[in-house]
mmCIF file of C-alpha atoms in Angstrom:
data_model
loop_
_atom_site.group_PDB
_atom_site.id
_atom_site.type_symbol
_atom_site.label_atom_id
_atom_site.label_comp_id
_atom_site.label_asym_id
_atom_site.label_seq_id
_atom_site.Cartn_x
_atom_site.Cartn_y
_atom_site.Cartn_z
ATOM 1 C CA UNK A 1 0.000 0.000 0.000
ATOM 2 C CA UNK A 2 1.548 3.584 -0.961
ATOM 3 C CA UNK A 3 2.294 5.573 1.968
ATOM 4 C CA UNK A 4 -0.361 8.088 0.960
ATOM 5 C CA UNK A 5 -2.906 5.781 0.312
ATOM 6 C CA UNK A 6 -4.207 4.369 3.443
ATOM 7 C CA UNK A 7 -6.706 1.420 3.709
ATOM 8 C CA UNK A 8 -9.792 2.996 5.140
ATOM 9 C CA UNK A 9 -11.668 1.487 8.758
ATOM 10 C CA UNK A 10 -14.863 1.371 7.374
ATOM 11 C CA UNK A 11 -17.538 1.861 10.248
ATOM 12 C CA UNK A 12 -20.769 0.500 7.938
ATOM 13 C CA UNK A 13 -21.319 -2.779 5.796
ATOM 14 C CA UNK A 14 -20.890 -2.024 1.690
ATOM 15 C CA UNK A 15 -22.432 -4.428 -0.692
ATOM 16 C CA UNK A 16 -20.837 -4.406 -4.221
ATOM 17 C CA UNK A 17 -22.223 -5.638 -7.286
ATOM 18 C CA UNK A 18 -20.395 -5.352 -10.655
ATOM 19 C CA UNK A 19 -22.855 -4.575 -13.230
ATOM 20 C CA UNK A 20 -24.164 -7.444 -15.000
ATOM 21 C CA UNK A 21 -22.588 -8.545 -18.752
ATOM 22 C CA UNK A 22 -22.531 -6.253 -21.365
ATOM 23 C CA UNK A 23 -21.872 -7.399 -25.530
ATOM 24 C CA UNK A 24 -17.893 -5.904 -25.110
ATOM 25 C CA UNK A 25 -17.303 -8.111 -22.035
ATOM 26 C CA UNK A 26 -18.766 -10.917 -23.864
ATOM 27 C CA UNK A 27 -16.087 -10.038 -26.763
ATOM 28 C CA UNK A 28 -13.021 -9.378 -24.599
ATOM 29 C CA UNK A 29 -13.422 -5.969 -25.132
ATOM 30 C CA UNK A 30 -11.498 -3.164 -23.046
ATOM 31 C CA UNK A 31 -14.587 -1.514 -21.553
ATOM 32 C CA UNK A 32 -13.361 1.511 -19.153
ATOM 33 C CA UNK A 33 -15.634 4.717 -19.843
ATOM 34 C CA UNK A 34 -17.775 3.440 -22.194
ATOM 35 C CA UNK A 35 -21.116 3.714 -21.918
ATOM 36 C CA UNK A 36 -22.412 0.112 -23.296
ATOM 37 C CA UNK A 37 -25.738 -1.367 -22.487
ATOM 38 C CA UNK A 38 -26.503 -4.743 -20.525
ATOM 39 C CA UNK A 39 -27.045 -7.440 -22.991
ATOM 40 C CA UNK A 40 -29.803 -10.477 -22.042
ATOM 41 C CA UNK A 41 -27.204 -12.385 -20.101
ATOM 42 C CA UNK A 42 -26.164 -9.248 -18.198
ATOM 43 C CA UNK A 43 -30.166 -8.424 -17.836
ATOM 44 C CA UNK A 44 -30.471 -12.230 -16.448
ATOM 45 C CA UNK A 45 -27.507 -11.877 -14.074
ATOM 46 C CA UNK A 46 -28.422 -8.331 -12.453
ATOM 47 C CA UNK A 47 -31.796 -10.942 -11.478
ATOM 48 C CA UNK A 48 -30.159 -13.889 -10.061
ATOM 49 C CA UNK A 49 -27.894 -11.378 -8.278
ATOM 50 C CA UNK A 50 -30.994 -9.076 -7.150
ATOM 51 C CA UNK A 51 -32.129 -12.561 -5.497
ATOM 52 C CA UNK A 52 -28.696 -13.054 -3.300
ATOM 53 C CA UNK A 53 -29.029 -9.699 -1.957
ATOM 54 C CA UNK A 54 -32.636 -10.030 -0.748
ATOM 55 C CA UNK A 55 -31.448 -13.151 0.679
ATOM 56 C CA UNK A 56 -28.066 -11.147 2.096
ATOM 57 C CA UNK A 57 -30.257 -8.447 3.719
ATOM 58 C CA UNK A 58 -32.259 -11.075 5.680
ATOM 59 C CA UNK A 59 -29.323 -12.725 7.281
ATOM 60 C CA UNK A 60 -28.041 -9.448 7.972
ATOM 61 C CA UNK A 61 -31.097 -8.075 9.293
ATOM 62 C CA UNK A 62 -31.474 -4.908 7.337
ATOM 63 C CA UNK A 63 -33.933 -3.707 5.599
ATOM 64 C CA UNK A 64 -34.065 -1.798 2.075
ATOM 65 C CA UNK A 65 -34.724 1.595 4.100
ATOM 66 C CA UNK A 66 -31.279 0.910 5.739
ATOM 67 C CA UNK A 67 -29.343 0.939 2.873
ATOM 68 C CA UNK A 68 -27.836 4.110 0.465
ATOM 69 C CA UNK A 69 -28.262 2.616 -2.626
ATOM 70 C CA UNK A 70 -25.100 4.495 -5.412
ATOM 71 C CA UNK A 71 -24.025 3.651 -8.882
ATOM 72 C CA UNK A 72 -22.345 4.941 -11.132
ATOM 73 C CA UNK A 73 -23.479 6.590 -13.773
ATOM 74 C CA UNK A 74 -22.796 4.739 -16.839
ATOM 75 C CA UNK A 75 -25.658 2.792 -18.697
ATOM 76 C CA UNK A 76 -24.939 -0.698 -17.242
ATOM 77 C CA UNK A 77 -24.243 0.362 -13.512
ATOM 78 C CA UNK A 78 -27.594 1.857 -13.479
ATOM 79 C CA UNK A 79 -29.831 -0.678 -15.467
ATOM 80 C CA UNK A 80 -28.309 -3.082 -13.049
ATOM 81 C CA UNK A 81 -29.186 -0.705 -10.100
ATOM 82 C CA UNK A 82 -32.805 -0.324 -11.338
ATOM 83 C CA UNK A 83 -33.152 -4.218 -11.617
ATOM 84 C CA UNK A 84 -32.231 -4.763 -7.660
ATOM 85 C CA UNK A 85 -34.248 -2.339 -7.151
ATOM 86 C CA UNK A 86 -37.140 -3.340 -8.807
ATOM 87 C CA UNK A 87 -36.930 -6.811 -7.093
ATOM 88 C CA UNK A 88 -36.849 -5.265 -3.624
ATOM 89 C CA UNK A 89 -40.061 -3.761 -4.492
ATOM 90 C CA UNK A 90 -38.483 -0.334 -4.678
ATOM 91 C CA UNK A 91 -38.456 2.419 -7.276
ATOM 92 C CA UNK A 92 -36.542 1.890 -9.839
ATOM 93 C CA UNK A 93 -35.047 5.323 -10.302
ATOM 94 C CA UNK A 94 -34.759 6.538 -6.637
ATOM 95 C CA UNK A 95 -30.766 5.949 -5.952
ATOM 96 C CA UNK A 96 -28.044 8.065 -6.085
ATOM 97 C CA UNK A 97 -24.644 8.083 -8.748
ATOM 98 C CA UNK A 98 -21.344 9.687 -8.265
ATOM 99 C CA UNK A 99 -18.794 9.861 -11.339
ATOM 100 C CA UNK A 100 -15.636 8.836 -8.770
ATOM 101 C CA UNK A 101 -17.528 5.423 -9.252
ATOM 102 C CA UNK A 102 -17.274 5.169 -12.947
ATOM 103 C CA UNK A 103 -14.878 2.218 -14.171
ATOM 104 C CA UNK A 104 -10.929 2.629 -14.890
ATOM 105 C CA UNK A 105 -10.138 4.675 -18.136
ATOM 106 C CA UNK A 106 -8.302 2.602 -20.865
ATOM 107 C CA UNK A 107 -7.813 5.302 -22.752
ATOM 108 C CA UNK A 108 -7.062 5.036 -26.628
ATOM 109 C CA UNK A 109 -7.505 1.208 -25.752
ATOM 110 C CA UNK A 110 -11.462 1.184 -25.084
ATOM 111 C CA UNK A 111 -13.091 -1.057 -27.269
ATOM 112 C CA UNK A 112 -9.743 -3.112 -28.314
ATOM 113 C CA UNK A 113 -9.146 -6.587 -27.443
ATOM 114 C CA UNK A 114 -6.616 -7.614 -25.586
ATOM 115 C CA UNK A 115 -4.642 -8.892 -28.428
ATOM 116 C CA UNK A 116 -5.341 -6.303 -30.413
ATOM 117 C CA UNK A 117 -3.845 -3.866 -28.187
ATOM 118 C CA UNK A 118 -0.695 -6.334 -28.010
ATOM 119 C CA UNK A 119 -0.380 -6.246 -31.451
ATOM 120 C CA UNK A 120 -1.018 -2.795 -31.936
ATOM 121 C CA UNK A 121 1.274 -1.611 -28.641
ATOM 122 C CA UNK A 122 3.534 -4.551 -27.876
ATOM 123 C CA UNK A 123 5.700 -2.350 -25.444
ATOM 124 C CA UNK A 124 3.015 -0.921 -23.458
ATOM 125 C CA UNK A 125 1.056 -4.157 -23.294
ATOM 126 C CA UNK A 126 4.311 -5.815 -21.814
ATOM 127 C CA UNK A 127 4.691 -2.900 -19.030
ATOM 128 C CA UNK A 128 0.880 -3.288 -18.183
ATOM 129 C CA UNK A 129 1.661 -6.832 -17.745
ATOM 130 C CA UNK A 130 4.639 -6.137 -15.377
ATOM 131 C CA UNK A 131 2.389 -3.486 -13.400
ATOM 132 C CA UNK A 132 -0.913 -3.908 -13.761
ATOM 133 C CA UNK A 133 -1.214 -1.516 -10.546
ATOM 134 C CA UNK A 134 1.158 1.536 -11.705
ATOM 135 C CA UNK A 135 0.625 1.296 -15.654
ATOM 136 C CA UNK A 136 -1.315 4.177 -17.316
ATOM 137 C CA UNK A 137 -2.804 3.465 -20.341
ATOM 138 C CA UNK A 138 -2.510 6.095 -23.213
ATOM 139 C CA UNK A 139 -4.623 8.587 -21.922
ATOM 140 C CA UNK A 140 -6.197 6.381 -19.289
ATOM 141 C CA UNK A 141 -5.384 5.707 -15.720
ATOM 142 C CA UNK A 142 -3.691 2.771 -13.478
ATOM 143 C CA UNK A 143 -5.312 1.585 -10.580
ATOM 144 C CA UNK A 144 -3.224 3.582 -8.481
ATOM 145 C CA UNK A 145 -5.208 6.764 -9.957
ATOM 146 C CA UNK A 146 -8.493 5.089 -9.652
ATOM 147 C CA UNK A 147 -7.938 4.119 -5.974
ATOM 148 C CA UNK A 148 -7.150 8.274 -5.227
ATOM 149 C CA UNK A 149 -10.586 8.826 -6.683
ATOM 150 C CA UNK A 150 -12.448 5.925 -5.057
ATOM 151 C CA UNK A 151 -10.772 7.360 -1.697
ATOM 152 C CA UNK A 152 -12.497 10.383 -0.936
ATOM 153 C CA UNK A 153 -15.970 8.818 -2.132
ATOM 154 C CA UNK A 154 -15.329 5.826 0.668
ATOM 155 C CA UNK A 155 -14.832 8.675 3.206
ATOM 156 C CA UNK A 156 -18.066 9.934 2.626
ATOM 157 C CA UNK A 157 -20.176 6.858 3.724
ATOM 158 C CA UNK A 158 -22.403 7.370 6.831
ATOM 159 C CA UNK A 159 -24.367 4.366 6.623
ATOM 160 C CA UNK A 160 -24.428 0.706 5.252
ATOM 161 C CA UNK A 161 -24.651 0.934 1.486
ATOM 162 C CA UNK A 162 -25.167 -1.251 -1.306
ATOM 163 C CA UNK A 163 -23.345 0.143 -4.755
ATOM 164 C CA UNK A 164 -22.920 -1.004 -8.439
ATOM 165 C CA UNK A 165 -20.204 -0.565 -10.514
ATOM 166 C CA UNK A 166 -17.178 -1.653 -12.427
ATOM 167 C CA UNK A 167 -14.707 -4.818 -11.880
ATOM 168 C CA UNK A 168 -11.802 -1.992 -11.797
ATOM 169 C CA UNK A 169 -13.469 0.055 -8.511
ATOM 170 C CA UNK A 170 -14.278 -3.725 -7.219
ATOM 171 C CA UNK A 171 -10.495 -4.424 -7.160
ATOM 172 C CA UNK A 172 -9.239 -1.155 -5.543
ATOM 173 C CA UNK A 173 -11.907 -1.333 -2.508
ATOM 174 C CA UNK A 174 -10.054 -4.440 -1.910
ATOM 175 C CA UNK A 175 -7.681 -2.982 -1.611
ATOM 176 C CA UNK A 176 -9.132 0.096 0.067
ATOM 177 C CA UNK A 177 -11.345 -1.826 2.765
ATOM 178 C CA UNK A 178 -9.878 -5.090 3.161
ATOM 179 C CA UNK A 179 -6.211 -4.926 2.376
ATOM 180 C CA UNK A 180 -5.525 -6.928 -0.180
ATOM 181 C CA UNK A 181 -2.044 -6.225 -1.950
ATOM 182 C CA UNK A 182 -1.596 -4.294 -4.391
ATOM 183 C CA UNK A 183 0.205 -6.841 -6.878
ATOM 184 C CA UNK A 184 -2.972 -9.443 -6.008
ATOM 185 C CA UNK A 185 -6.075 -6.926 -6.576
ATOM 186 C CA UNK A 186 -6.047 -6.245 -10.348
ATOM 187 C CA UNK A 187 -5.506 -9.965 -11.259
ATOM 188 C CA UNK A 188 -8.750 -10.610 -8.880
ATOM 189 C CA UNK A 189 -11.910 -12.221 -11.058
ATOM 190 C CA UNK A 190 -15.108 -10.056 -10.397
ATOM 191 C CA UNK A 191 -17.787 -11.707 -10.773
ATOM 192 C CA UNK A 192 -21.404 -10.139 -12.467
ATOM 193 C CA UNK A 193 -23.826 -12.068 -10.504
ATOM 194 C CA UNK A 194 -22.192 -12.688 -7.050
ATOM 195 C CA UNK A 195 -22.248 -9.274 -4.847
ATOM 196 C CA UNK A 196 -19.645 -8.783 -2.443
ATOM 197 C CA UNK A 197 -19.935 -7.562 0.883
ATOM 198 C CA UNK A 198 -17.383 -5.321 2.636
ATOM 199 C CA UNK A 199 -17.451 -5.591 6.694
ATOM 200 C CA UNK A 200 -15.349 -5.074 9.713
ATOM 201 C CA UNK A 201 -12.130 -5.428 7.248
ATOM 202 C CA UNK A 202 -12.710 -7.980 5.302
ATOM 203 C CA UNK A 203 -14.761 -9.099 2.510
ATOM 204 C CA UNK A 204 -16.392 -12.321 1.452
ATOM 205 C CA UNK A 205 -18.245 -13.461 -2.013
ATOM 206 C CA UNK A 206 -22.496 -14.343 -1.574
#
């Protein structure tokens, strides 16, 4: 962890769920800024995960009122906001989005494959590949930049929240909440239909 980026004691319970599957993930695509729809798998998964979280908030004993419910803003965070919400019997646009929670940049990479961007930037691919937590894209940012914007957003949580958003913001609040290094969390998977609950340090899958 960099000496000015320290992992936060977070007082309240976050629930993460990475937007459900969208065509360019499906493709391999480098997604970052974006703004691409859900496709019917991604619609299907934002569902089954809507289910888990009911489920969550019963063991836990909270109820929707409880919760701040953020996003971010992009097209597939929110659809997959407004399905949760729909299955909790809520409204489907009442929930809040913030722009710090909108997914790593690529940069001139966004909708490249990975091998495309090997063939077409063999140098930078490699140095991605050697620090996948320092590298900056070509006009994007490295984890390291996306963690000093997720930072001051984590400092403003007063109460237990559940959030969508990107695999990229998934991987530095592990890094942010529970610790994980910083070598470990970009190579994490993050799954679309399996939220992820932040507590007391740590962090397990439902």
């Amino acid at each position: 962890m960099p000496s000015d980026l320290r992992t936060i004691d977070l007082q309240h319970r976050l629930i993460f769920l990475r937007h459900g599957e969208t065509d360019w993930n499906a493709e391999g695509r480098l997604q970052g800024q974006q703004d691409i729809d859900l496709n019917p798998i991604g619609l299907a998964q934002s569902a089954r995960a809507a289910l888990k979280i009911k489920k969550l908030l019963q063991r836990l004993k909270l109820e929707s009122a409880d919760l701040n419910f953020v996003a971010s803003p992009l097209s597939r965070t929110r659809k997959t906001m407004q399905i949760v919400r729909a299955q909790m019997g809520l409204s489907e646009q009442d929930y809040q989005t913030d722009s710090r929670l909108k997914e790593l940049s690529f940069g001139h990479w966004e909708g490249l494959t990975w091998p495309e961007v090997q063939h077409k930037s063999p140098h930078d691919a490699l140095a991605r590949e050697t620090d996948k937590w320092g590298f900056v894209p070509p006009n994007g940012e490295s984890y390291a930049m996306l963690a000093q914007r997720v930072h001051p957003w984590l400092e403003t949580i007063d109460q237990d929240t559940f959030v969508v958003a990107h695999g990229g913001i998934a991987r530095v609040l592990l890094v942010l909440l529970a610790g994980i290094a910083i070598e470990r969390a970009p190579l994490v998977t993050i799954w679309q239909d399996r939220p992820l609950l932040f507590a007391s340090g740590s962090f397990n899958w439902i």
